[in-house]
PDB file of C-alpha atoms in Angstrom:
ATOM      1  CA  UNK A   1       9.093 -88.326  29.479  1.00 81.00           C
ATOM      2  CA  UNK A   2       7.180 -91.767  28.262  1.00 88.00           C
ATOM      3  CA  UNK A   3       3.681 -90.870  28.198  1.00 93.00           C
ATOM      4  CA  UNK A   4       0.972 -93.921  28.003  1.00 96.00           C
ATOM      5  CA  UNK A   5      -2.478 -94.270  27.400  1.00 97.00           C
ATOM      6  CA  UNK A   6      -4.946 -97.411  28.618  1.00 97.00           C
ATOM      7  CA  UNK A   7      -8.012 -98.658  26.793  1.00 97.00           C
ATOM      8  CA  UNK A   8     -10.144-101.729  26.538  1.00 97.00           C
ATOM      9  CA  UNK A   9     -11.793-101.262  29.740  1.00 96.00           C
ATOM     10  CA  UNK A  10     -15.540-102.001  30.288  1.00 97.00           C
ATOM     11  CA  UNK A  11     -18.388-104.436  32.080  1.00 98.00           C
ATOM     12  CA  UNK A  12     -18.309-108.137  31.399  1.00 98.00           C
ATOM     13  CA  UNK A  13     -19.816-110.838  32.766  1.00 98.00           C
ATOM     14  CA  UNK A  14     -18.457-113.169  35.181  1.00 98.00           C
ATOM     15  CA  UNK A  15     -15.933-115.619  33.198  1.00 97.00           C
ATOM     16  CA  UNK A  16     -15.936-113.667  30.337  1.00 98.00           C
ATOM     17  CA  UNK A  17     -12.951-112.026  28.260  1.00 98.00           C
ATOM     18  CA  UNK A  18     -11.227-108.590  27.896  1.00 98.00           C
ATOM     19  CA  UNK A  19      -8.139-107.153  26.401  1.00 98.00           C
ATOM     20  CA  UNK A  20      -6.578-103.979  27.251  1.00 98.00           C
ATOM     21  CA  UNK A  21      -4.019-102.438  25.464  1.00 98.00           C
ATOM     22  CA  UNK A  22      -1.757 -99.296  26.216  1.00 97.00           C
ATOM     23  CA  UNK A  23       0.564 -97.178  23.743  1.00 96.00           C
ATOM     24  CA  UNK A  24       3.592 -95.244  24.699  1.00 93.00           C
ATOM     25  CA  UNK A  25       5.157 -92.601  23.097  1.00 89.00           C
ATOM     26  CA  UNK A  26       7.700 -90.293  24.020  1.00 84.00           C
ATOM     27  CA  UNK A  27      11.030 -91.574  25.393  1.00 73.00           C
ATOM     28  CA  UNK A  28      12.072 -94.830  23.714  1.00 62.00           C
ATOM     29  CA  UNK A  29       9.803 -97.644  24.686  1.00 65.00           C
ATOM     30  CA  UNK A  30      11.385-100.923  23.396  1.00 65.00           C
ATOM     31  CA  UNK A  31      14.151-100.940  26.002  1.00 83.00           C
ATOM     32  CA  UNK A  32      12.128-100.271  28.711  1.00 89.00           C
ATOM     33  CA  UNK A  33      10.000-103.117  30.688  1.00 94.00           C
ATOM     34  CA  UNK A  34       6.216-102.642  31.024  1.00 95.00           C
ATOM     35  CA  UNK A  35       3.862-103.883  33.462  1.00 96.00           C
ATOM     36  CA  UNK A  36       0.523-103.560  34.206  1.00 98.00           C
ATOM     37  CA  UNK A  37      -0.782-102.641  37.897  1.00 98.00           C
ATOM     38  CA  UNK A  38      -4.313-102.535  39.495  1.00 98.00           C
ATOM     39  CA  UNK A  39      -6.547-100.167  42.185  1.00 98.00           C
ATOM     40  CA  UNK A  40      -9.757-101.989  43.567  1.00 97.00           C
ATOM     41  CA  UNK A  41     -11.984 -99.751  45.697  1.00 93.00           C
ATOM     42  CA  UNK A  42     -10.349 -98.912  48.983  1.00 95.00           C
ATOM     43  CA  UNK A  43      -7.804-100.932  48.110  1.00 97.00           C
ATOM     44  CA  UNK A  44      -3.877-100.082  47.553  1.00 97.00           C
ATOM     45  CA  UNK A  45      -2.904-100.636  43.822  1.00 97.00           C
ATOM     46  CA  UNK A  46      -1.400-103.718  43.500  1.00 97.00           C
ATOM     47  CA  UNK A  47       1.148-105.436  40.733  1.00 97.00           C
ATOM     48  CA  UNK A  48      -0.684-107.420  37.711  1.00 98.00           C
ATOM     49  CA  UNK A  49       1.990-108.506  35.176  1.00 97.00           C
ATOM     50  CA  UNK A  50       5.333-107.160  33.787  1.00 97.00           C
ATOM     51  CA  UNK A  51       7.077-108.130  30.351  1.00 96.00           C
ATOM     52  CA  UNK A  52      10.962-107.552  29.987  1.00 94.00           C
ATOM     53  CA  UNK A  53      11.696-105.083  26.336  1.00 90.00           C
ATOM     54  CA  UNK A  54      12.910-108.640  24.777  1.00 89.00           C
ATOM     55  CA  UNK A  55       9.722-110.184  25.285  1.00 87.00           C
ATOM     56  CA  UNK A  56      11.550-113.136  26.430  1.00 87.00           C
ATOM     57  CA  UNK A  57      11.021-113.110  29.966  1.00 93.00           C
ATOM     58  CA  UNK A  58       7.213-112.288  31.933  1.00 95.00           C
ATOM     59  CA  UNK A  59       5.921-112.014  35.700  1.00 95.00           C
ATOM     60  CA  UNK A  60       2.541-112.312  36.770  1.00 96.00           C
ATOM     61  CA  UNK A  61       1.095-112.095  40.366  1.00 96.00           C
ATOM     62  CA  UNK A  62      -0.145-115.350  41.721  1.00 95.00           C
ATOM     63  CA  UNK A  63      -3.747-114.720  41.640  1.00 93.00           C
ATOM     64  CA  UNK A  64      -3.659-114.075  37.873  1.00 96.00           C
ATOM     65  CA  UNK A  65      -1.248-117.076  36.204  1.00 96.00           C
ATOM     66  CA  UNK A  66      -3.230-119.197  34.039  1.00 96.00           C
ATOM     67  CA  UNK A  67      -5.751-116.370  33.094  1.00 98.00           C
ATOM     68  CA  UNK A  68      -3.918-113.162  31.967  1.00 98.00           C
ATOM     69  CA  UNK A  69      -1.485-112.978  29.825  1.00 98.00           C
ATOM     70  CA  UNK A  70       0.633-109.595  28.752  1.00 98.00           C
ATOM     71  CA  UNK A  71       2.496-108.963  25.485  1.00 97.00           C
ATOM     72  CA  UNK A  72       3.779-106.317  23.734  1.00 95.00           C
ATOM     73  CA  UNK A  73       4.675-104.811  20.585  1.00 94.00           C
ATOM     74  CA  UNK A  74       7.606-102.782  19.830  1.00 91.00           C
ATOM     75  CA  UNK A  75       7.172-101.674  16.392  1.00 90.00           C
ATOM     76  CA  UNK A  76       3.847-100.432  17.630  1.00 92.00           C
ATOM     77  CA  UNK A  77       4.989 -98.933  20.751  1.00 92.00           C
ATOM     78  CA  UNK A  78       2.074-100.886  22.538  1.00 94.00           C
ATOM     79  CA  UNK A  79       1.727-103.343  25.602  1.00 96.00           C
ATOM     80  CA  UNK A  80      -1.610-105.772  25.862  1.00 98.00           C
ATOM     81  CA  UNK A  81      -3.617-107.505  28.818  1.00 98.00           C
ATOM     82  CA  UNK A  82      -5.597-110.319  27.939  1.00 98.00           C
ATOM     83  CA  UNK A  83      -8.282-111.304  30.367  1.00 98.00           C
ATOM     84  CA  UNK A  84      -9.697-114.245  30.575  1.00 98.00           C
ATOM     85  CA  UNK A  85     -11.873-115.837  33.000  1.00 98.00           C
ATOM     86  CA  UNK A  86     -12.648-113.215  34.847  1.00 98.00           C
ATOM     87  CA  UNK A  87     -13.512-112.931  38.428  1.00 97.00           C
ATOM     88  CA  UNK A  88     -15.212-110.269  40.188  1.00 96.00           C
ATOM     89  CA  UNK A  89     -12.199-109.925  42.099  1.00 96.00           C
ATOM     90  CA  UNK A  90     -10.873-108.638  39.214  1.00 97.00           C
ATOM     91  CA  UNK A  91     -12.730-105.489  38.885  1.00 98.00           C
ATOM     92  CA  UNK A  92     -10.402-102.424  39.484  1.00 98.00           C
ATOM     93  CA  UNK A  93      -9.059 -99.744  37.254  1.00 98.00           C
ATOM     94  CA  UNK A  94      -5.766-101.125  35.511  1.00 98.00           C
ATOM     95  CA  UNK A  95      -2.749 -99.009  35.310  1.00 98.00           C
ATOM     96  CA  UNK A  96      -0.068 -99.508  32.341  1.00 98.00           C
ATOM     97  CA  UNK A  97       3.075 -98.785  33.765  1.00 97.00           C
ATOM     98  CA  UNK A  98       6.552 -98.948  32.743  1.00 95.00           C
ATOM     99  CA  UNK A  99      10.353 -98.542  34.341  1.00 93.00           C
ATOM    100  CA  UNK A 100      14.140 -98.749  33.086  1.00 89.00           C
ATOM    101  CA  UNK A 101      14.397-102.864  34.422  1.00 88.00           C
ATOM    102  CA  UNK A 102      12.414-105.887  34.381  1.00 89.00           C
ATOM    103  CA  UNK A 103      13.571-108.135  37.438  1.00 84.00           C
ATOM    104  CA  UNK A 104      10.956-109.601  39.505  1.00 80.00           C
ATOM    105  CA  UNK A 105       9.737-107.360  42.131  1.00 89.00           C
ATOM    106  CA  UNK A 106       7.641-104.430  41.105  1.00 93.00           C
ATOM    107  CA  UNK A 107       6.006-102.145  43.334  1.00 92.00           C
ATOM    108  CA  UNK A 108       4.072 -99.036  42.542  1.00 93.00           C
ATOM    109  CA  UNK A 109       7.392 -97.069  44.148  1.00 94.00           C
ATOM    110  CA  UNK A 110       9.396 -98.839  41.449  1.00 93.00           C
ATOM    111  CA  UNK A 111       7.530 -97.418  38.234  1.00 95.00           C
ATOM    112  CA  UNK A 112       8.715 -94.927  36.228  1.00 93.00           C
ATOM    113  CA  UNK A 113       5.574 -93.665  34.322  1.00 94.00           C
ATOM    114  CA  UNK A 114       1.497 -94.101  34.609  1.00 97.00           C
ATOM    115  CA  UNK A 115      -1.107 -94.511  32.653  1.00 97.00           C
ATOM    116  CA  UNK A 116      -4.713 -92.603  33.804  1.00 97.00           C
ATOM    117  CA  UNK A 117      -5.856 -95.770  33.915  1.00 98.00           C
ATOM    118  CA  UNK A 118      -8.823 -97.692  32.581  1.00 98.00           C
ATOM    119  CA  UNK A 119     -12.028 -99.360  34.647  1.00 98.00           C
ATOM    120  CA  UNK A 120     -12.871-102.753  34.463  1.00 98.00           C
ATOM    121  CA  UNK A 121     -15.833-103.787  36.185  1.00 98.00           C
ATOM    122  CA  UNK A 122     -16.456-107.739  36.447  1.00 98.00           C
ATOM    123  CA  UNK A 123     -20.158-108.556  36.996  1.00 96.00           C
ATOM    124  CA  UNK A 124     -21.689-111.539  38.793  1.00 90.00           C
TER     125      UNK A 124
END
């Protein structure tokens, strides 16, 4: 069992800047990859960004290159999403998420364990 918990959520303004952050504990967490997914309102949640255990290799969704950017630490047992530029498209509650392999195609089918999730709301 990996268990993981989101934070960092919260209202900002339209091109501003948030970071959310998620720690796991439980089953070993450096060898696994992490991602980060997200659930607009009457929307199906979609993939964000995924970083391999390494750290050497990244994925983001099209709509996000350029303005997020995910990391993680190991020693910590924590994964980061740094938000910048925000849109109001980007308001949706963010999931942390995490499976055995990187590779590039992640669906919500493909992950492992959830976090409960944290709300970001973008404002205009």
């Amino acid at each position: 069992q990996v268990q993981l918990v989101e934070s960092g959520g919260g209202l900002v303004q339209v091109g501003g800047s948030l970071r959310l952050s998620c720690a796991a504990s439980g089953r070993t967490f450096s060898r696994n990859a992490m991602g980060w997914f997200r659930q607009a309102p009457g929307k199906e949640r979609e993939f964000v960004a995924a970083i391999s255990w390494t750290r050497s290799s990244t994925y983001y969704a099209d709509g996000v290159k350029g303005r997020l950017t995910i990391s993680r630490d190991n020693a910590k047992n924590t994964v980061s999403l740094q938000m910048n530029s925000l849109k109001p498209d980007d308001t949706a509650v963010y999931y942390c998420a995490t499976r055995a392999t990187f590779g590039s195609t992640w669906y919500a089918s493909t992950v492992d364990y959830w976090g409960q999730g944290t709300h970001v709301t973008v404002s205009s």
